[in-house]
Amino acid sequence: MEDVDCRYLGGNGADYKELRNFDNIRQITMFPILLAAIRAAIGDKLLSIAVLGKQGQSVLPSFKSMSLQAICDMLGYTQKSGPQVRPSVDFINVMGYNLMNRHGKIKKHHTSVVNSKTTTKDYLARVVPSEKLNIGFAYYAKYFTIQGNCSSSPLNCHIAIVEDPWCHGTFTSGAWIFEEFHMHPVDTPQ
């Protein structure tokens, strides 16, 4: 089995502040060609792709001069491009995690059944029949520092600045994996 991980096809990946989505548009047109070539090379082996589960809009700094144009995070899997991907793959693995990342400004769940269900419906409408669709959930947690006082609930609160202008982390967010060395009590300041 071969699996191709292509989360941010067409843009909005780790370099989203440096490369405009327009500069990545070729990824969308080349991806079905790449998958067809892989399919031809591997024959009857299974071929799957891992795709982004995060929906929503990211406003990119490079687009601010263009009327704050919002760009969708599922750029590479539209009703037009999705059907070109489908013939080459046996399965599409939707990542039901990373639904909140450093691109966001408002705290949401990092992995969520409700949001994953919405994303799944969107992929069914755009790309893939249900018999080819899988969904995965994270076995780790993410945290984001809340900005200011948000006492009612941490959801829908503004988060602290999580990355600098060069896309480097500011240590106000991170991940927690559930491994034995993390399961010991943590000393907290009094």
PDB file of C-alpha atoms in Angstrom:
ATOM      1  CA  MET A   1       0.000   0.000   0.000  1.00  0.00           C
ATOM      2  CA  GLU A   2       1.179   3.497  -0.835  1.00  0.00           C
ATOM      3  CA  ASP A   3      -0.131   6.622   0.892  1.00  0.00           C
ATOM      4  CA  VAL A   4       0.434  10.171  -0.308  1.00  0.00           C
ATOM      5  CA  ASP A   5       0.113  12.858   2.368  1.00  0.00           C
ATOM      6  CA  CYS A   6      -0.948  16.066   0.686  1.00  0.00           C
ATOM      7  CA  ARG A   7      -2.551  18.227   3.353  1.00  0.00           C
ATOM      8  CA  TYR A   8      -2.324  21.693   1.901  1.00  0.00           C
ATOM      9  CA  LEU A   9      -2.607  21.044  -1.807  1.00  0.00           C
ATOM     10  CA  GLY A  10      -2.524  24.383  -3.577  1.00  0.00           C
ATOM     11  CA  GLY A  11      -1.448  26.488  -0.624  1.00  0.00           C
ATOM     12  CA  ASN A  12      -1.997  27.446   3.008  1.00  0.00           C
ATOM     13  CA  GLY A  13       0.739  25.097   4.265  1.00  0.00           C
ATOM     14  CA  ALA A  14       3.634  25.950   6.565  1.00  0.00           C
ATOM     15  CA  ASP A  15       4.895  28.532   4.064  1.00  0.00           C
ATOM     16  CA  TYR A  16       1.543  30.295   3.723  1.00  0.00           C
ATOM     17  CA  LYS A  17       3.003  33.698   4.610  1.00  0.00           C
ATOM     18  CA  GLU A  18       5.824  33.398   2.081  1.00  0.00           C
ATOM     19  CA  LEU A  19       4.056  31.873  -0.920  1.00  0.00           C
ATOM     20  CA  ARG A  20       0.777  33.192  -2.211  1.00  0.00           C
ATOM     21  CA  ASN A  21      -1.772  30.531  -3.081  1.00  0.00           C
ATOM     22  CA  PHE A  22      -1.675  31.786  -6.647  1.00  0.00           C
ATOM     23  CA  ASP A  23       1.970  30.653  -6.780  1.00  0.00           C
ATOM     24  CA  ASN A  24       0.917  27.139  -5.706  1.00  0.00           C
ATOM     25  CA  ILE A  25      -1.983  26.694  -8.127  1.00  0.00           C
ATOM     26  CA  ARG A  26       0.082  24.357 -10.304  1.00  0.00           C
ATOM     27  CA  GLN A  27       0.040  21.817  -7.444  1.00  0.00           C
ATOM     28  CA  ILE A  28      -3.708  21.391  -7.967  1.00  0.00           C
ATOM     29  CA  THR A  29      -3.401  20.668 -11.688  1.00  0.00           C
ATOM     30  CA  MET A  30      -0.340  18.427 -11.294  1.00  0.00           C
ATOM     31  CA  PHE A  31      -1.638  16.308  -8.393  1.00  0.00           C
ATOM     32  CA  PRO A  32      -3.992  14.116 -10.487  1.00  0.00           C
ATOM     33  CA  ILE A  33      -1.153  13.587 -12.971  1.00  0.00           C
ATOM     34  CA  LEU A  34       1.198  12.542 -10.154  1.00  0.00           C
ATOM     35  CA  LEU A  35      -1.399  10.128  -8.754  1.00  0.00           C
ATOM     36  CA  ALA A  36      -2.017   8.606 -12.194  1.00  0.00           C
ATOM     37  CA  ALA A  37       1.744   8.056 -12.605  1.00  0.00           C
ATOM     38  CA  ILE A  38       1.980   6.439  -9.164  1.00  0.00           C
ATOM     39  CA  ARG A  39      -1.038   4.252  -9.978  1.00  0.00           C
ATOM     40  CA  ALA A  40       0.623   3.129 -13.232  1.00  0.00           C
ATOM     41  CA  ALA A  41       3.885   2.359 -11.414  1.00  0.00           C
ATOM     42  CA  ILE A  42       2.409   0.360  -8.501  1.00  0.00           C
ATOM     43  CA  GLY A  43      -0.192  -1.599 -10.430  1.00  0.00           C
ATOM     44  CA  ASP A  44      -2.662  -3.433  -8.187  1.00  0.00           C
ATOM     45  CA  LYS A  45      -1.239  -2.180  -4.869  1.00  0.00           C
ATOM     46  CA  LEU A  46      -3.557   0.028  -2.853  1.00  0.00           C
ATOM     47  CA  LEU A  47      -3.084   3.771  -3.230  1.00  0.00           C
ATOM     48  CA  SER A  48      -4.520   6.223  -0.740  1.00  0.00           C
ATOM     49  CA  ILE A  49      -4.153   9.909  -0.078  1.00  0.00           C
ATOM     50  CA  ALA A  50      -4.304  11.740   3.244  1.00  0.00           C
ATOM     51  CA  VAL A  51      -6.195  14.999   2.955  1.00  0.00           C
ATOM     52  CA  LEU A  52      -6.789  17.956   5.215  1.00  0.00           C
ATOM     53  CA  GLY A  53      -9.815  17.849   7.471  1.00  0.00           C
ATOM     54  CA  LYS A  54      -9.670  21.539   8.311  1.00  0.00           C
ATOM     55  CA  GLN A  55     -12.333  23.604   6.674  1.00  0.00           C
ATOM     56  CA  GLY A  56     -12.772  27.299   6.905  1.00  0.00           C
ATOM     57  CA  GLN A  57     -11.071  30.380   5.749  1.00  0.00           C
ATOM     58  CA  SER A  58      -7.550  31.630   6.242  1.00  0.00           C
ATOM     59  CA  VAL A  59      -6.900  35.266   5.516  1.00  0.00           C
ATOM     60  CA  LEU A  60      -3.368  35.427   4.267  1.00  0.00           C
ATOM     61  CA  PRO A  61      -1.166  38.442   5.005  1.00  0.00           C
ATOM     62  CA  SER A  62       0.004  38.623   1.385  1.00  0.00           C
ATOM     63  CA  PHE A  63      -3.611  39.125   0.321  1.00  0.00           C
ATOM     64  CA  LYS A  64      -4.409  41.948   2.769  1.00  0.00           C
ATOM     65  CA  SER A  65      -3.849  44.546   0.093  1.00  0.00           C
ATOM     66  CA  MET A  66      -6.468  42.753  -2.000  1.00  0.00           C
ATOM     67  CA  SER A  67      -9.579  43.543   0.090  1.00  0.00           C
ATOM     68  CA  LEU A  68      -8.771  40.920   2.768  1.00  0.00           C
ATOM     69  CA  GLN A  69      -9.521  38.150   0.318  1.00  0.00           C
ATOM     70  CA  ALA A  70     -10.253  34.913   2.162  1.00  0.00           C
ATOM     71  CA  ILE A  71      -8.841  31.666   0.849  1.00  0.00           C
ATOM     72  CA  CYS A  72     -10.352  28.252   1.548  1.00  0.00           C
ATOM     73  CA  ASP A  73      -8.113  25.631   3.160  1.00  0.00           C
ATOM     74  CA  MET A  74      -9.474  22.829   0.947  1.00  0.00           C
ATOM     75  CA  LEU A  75      -8.124  24.432  -2.228  1.00  0.00           C
ATOM     76  CA  GLY A  76      -7.063  21.262  -3.998  1.00  0.00           C
ATOM     77  CA  TYR A  77     -10.286  19.338  -3.538  1.00  0.00           C
ATOM     78  CA  THR A  78     -13.006  21.289  -5.279  1.00  0.00           C
ATOM     79  CA  GLN A  79     -15.918  19.978  -7.330  1.00  0.00           C
ATOM     80  CA  LYS A  80     -13.772  20.608 -10.406  1.00  0.00           C
ATOM     81  CA  SER A  81     -10.432  19.159  -9.256  1.00  0.00           C
ATOM     82  CA  GLY A  82     -11.759  16.396  -6.987  1.00  0.00           C
ATOM     83  CA  PRO A  83     -13.118  14.128  -9.728  1.00  0.00           C
ATOM     84  CA  GLN A  84      -9.697  14.177 -11.414  1.00  0.00           C
ATOM     85  CA  VAL A  85      -8.133  12.693  -8.257  1.00  0.00           C
ATOM     86  CA  ARG A  86     -10.747   9.972  -7.686  1.00  0.00           C
ATOM     87  CA  PRO A  87      -9.902   7.441 -10.461  1.00  0.00           C
ATOM     88  CA  SER A  88      -6.325   6.868  -9.287  1.00  0.00           C
ATOM     89  CA  VAL A  89      -6.932   6.274  -5.581  1.00  0.00           C
ATOM     90  CA  ASP A  90      -8.493   3.422  -3.649  1.00  0.00           C
ATOM     91  CA  PHE A  91      -9.075   5.435  -0.470  1.00  0.00           C
ATOM     92  CA  ILE A  92      -9.114   9.022   0.698  1.00  0.00           C
ATOM     93  CA  ASN A  93      -8.110   9.368   4.348  1.00  0.00           C
ATOM     94  CA  VAL A  94      -9.577  12.540   5.822  1.00  0.00           C
ATOM     95  CA  MET A  95      -7.574  13.835   8.757  1.00  0.00           C
ATOM     96  CA  GLY A  96     -10.183  14.533  11.430  1.00  0.00           C
ATOM     97  CA  TYR A  97      -7.542  16.456  13.345  1.00  0.00           C
ATOM     98  CA  ASN A  98      -5.476  19.615  12.976  1.00  0.00           C
ATOM     99  CA  LEU A  99      -8.839  21.335  12.656  1.00  0.00           C
ATOM    100  CA  MET A 100      -7.288  24.128  14.706  1.00  0.00           C
ATOM    101  CA  ASN A 101      -3.790  25.165  13.766  1.00  0.00           C
ATOM    102  CA  ARG A 102      -1.448  28.142  13.916  1.00  0.00           C
ATOM    103  CA  HIS A 103      -3.246  29.807  11.008  1.00  0.00           C
ATOM    104  CA  GLY A 104      -6.304  30.410  13.178  1.00  0.00           C
ATOM    105  CA  LYS A 105      -7.019  33.321  15.462  1.00  0.00           C
ATOM    106  CA  ILE A 106     -10.039  31.919  17.339  1.00  0.00           C
ATOM    107  CA  LYS A 107      -9.840  28.822  19.602  1.00  0.00           C
ATOM    108  CA  LYS A 108     -11.632  25.770  18.243  1.00  0.00           C
ATOM    109  CA  HIS A 109     -11.388  22.043  18.855  1.00  0.00           C
ATOM    110  CA  HIS A 110      -8.265  20.494  17.344  1.00  0.00           C
ATOM    111  CA  THR A 111     -10.162  17.254  16.667  1.00  0.00           C
ATOM    112  CA  SER A 112     -13.920  17.021  16.758  1.00  0.00           C
ATOM    113  CA  VAL A 113     -16.615  14.572  15.713  1.00  0.00           C
ATOM    114  CA  VAL A 114     -18.968  17.412  14.752  1.00  0.00           C
ATOM    115  CA  ASN A 115     -16.420  19.234  12.588  1.00  0.00           C
ATOM    116  CA  SER A 116     -15.168  15.969  11.085  1.00  0.00           C
ATOM    117  CA  LYS A 117     -18.736  15.082  10.118  1.00  0.00           C
ATOM    118  CA  THR A 118     -19.106  18.425   8.341  1.00  0.00           C
ATOM    119  CA  THR A 119     -15.797  17.947   6.534  1.00  0.00           C
ATOM    120  CA  THR A 120     -16.746  14.395   5.543  1.00  0.00           C
ATOM    121  CA  LYS A 121     -19.988  15.631   3.986  1.00  0.00           C
ATOM    122  CA  ASP A 122     -18.020  18.233   2.070  1.00  0.00           C
ATOM    123  CA  TYR A 123     -15.587  15.650   0.667  1.00  0.00           C
ATOM    124  CA  LEU A 124     -18.508  13.417  -0.302  1.00  0.00           C
ATOM    125  CA  ALA A 125     -20.018  16.323  -2.219  1.00  0.00           C
ATOM    126  CA  ARG A 126     -16.739  17.355  -3.856  1.00  0.00           C
ATOM    127  CA  VAL A 127     -14.497  14.408  -4.369  1.00  0.00           C
ATOM    128  CA  VAL A 128     -15.233  10.882  -3.353  1.00  0.00           C
ATOM    129  CA  PRO A 129     -17.936   8.235  -3.006  1.00  0.00           C
ATOM    130  CA  SER A 130     -18.503   6.991   0.541  1.00  0.00           C
ATOM    131  CA  GLU A 131     -16.947   3.566  -0.094  1.00  0.00           C
ATOM    132  CA  LYS A 132     -13.551   5.238  -0.669  1.00  0.00           C
ATOM    133  CA  LEU A 133     -13.654   7.499   2.381  1.00  0.00           C
ATOM    134  CA  ASN A 134     -11.873   6.924   5.719  1.00  0.00           C
ATOM    135  CA  ILE A 135     -11.561   9.322   8.622  1.00  0.00           C
ATOM    136  CA  GLY A 136      -8.816   9.456  11.221  1.00  0.00           C
ATOM    137  CA  PHE A 137      -8.687  11.043  14.664  1.00  0.00           C
ATOM    138  CA  ALA A 138      -5.675  12.241  16.616  1.00  0.00           C
ATOM    139  CA  TYR A 139      -4.253  10.445  19.617  1.00  0.00           C
ATOM    140  CA  TYR A 140      -2.602  13.600  20.848  1.00  0.00           C
ATOM    141  CA  ALA A 141      -3.807  16.927  22.172  1.00  0.00           C
ATOM    142  CA  LYS A 142      -3.024  20.458  21.080  1.00  0.00           C
ATOM    143  CA  TYR A 143      -3.023  23.537  23.216  1.00  0.00           C
ATOM    144  CA  PHE A 144      -3.252  27.243  22.433  1.00  0.00           C
ATOM    145  CA  THR A 145      -2.780  30.113  24.862  1.00  0.00           C
ATOM    146  CA  ILE A 146      -5.908  32.227  25.211  1.00  0.00           C
ATOM    147  CA  GLN A 147      -5.527  35.979  24.821  1.00  0.00           C
ATOM    148  CA  GLY A 148      -6.942  38.105  27.618  1.00  0.00           C
ATOM    149  CA  ASN A 149      -9.748  37.029  29.931  1.00  0.00           C
ATOM    150  CA  CYS A 150     -12.084  34.472  28.439  1.00  0.00           C
ATOM    151  CA  SER A 151     -13.709  32.963  31.501  1.00  0.00           C
ATOM    152  CA  SER A 152     -16.912  31.469  30.081  1.00  0.00           C
ATOM    153  CA  SER A 153     -15.315  28.886  27.776  1.00  0.00           C
ATOM    154  CA  PRO A 154     -11.979  28.604  26.001  1.00  0.00           C
ATOM    155  CA  LEU A 155     -13.783  27.903  22.720  1.00  0.00           C
ATOM    156  CA  ASN A 156     -14.339  30.866  20.411  1.00  0.00           C
ATOM    157  CA  CYS A 157     -11.829  32.967  22.353  1.00  0.00           C
ATOM    158  CA  HIS A 158      -9.027  34.860  20.666  1.00  0.00           C
ATOM    159  CA  ILE A 159      -5.696  33.082  20.962  1.00  0.00           C
ATOM    160  CA  ALA A 160      -2.333  34.674  21.680  1.00  0.00           C
ATOM    161  CA  ILE A 161      -0.001  35.263  18.755  1.00  0.00           C
ATOM    162  CA  VAL A 162       1.239  31.770  17.929  1.00  0.00           C
ATOM    163  CA  GLU A 163       3.725  32.557  15.182  1.00  0.00           C
ATOM    164  CA  ASP A 164       5.969  35.415  14.209  1.00  0.00           C
ATOM    165  CA  PRO A 165       5.967  37.062  10.751  1.00  0.00           C
ATOM    166  CA  TRP A 166       8.339  34.319   9.492  1.00  0.00           C
ATOM    167  CA  CYS A 167       5.975  31.471  10.510  1.00  0.00           C
ATOM    168  CA  HIS A 168       8.103  30.435  13.502  1.00  0.00           C
ATOM    169  CA  GLY A 169       6.293  29.396  16.657  1.00  0.00           C
ATOM    170  CA  THR A 170       6.132  31.739  19.651  1.00  0.00           C
ATOM    171  CA  PHE A 171       5.800  28.931  22.236  1.00  0.00           C
ATOM    172  CA  THR A 172       2.162  29.815  22.943  1.00  0.00           C
ATOM    173  CA  SER A 173       0.852  26.625  21.348  1.00  0.00           C
ATOM    174  CA  GLY A 174       1.952  23.045  21.013  1.00  0.00           C
ATOM    175  CA  ALA A 175       1.023  19.384  21.162  1.00  0.00           C
ATOM    176  CA  TRP A 176       0.866  16.814  23.945  1.00  0.00           C
ATOM    177  CA  ILE A 177       1.386  13.177  23.034  1.00  0.00           C
ATOM    178  CA  PHE A 178       0.046  10.460  25.294  1.00  0.00           C
ATOM    179  CA  GLU A 179       3.255   8.605  26.015  1.00  0.00           C
ATOM    180  CA  GLU A 180       4.371   7.239  29.356  1.00  0.00           C
ATOM    181  CA  PHE A 181       6.907  10.002  30.011  1.00  0.00           C
ATOM    182  CA  HIS A 182       4.105  12.591  29.747  1.00  0.00           C
ATOM    183  CA  MET A 183       1.796  10.826  32.190  1.00  0.00           C
ATOM    184  CA  HIS A 184       3.549  11.877  35.387  1.00  0.00           C
ATOM    185  CA  PRO A 185       2.096  14.661  37.539  1.00  0.00           C
ATOM    186  CA  VAL A 186       3.279  18.114  36.584  1.00  0.00           C
ATOM    187  CA  ASP A 187       4.497  20.498  39.281  1.00  0.00           C
ATOM    188  CA  THR A 188       2.575  23.742  39.058  1.00  0.00           C
ATOM    189  CA  PRO A 189       3.656  26.995  40.655  1.00  0.00           C
ATOM    190  CA  GLN A 190       1.596  28.015  43.672  1.00  0.00           C
TER     191      GLN A 190
END
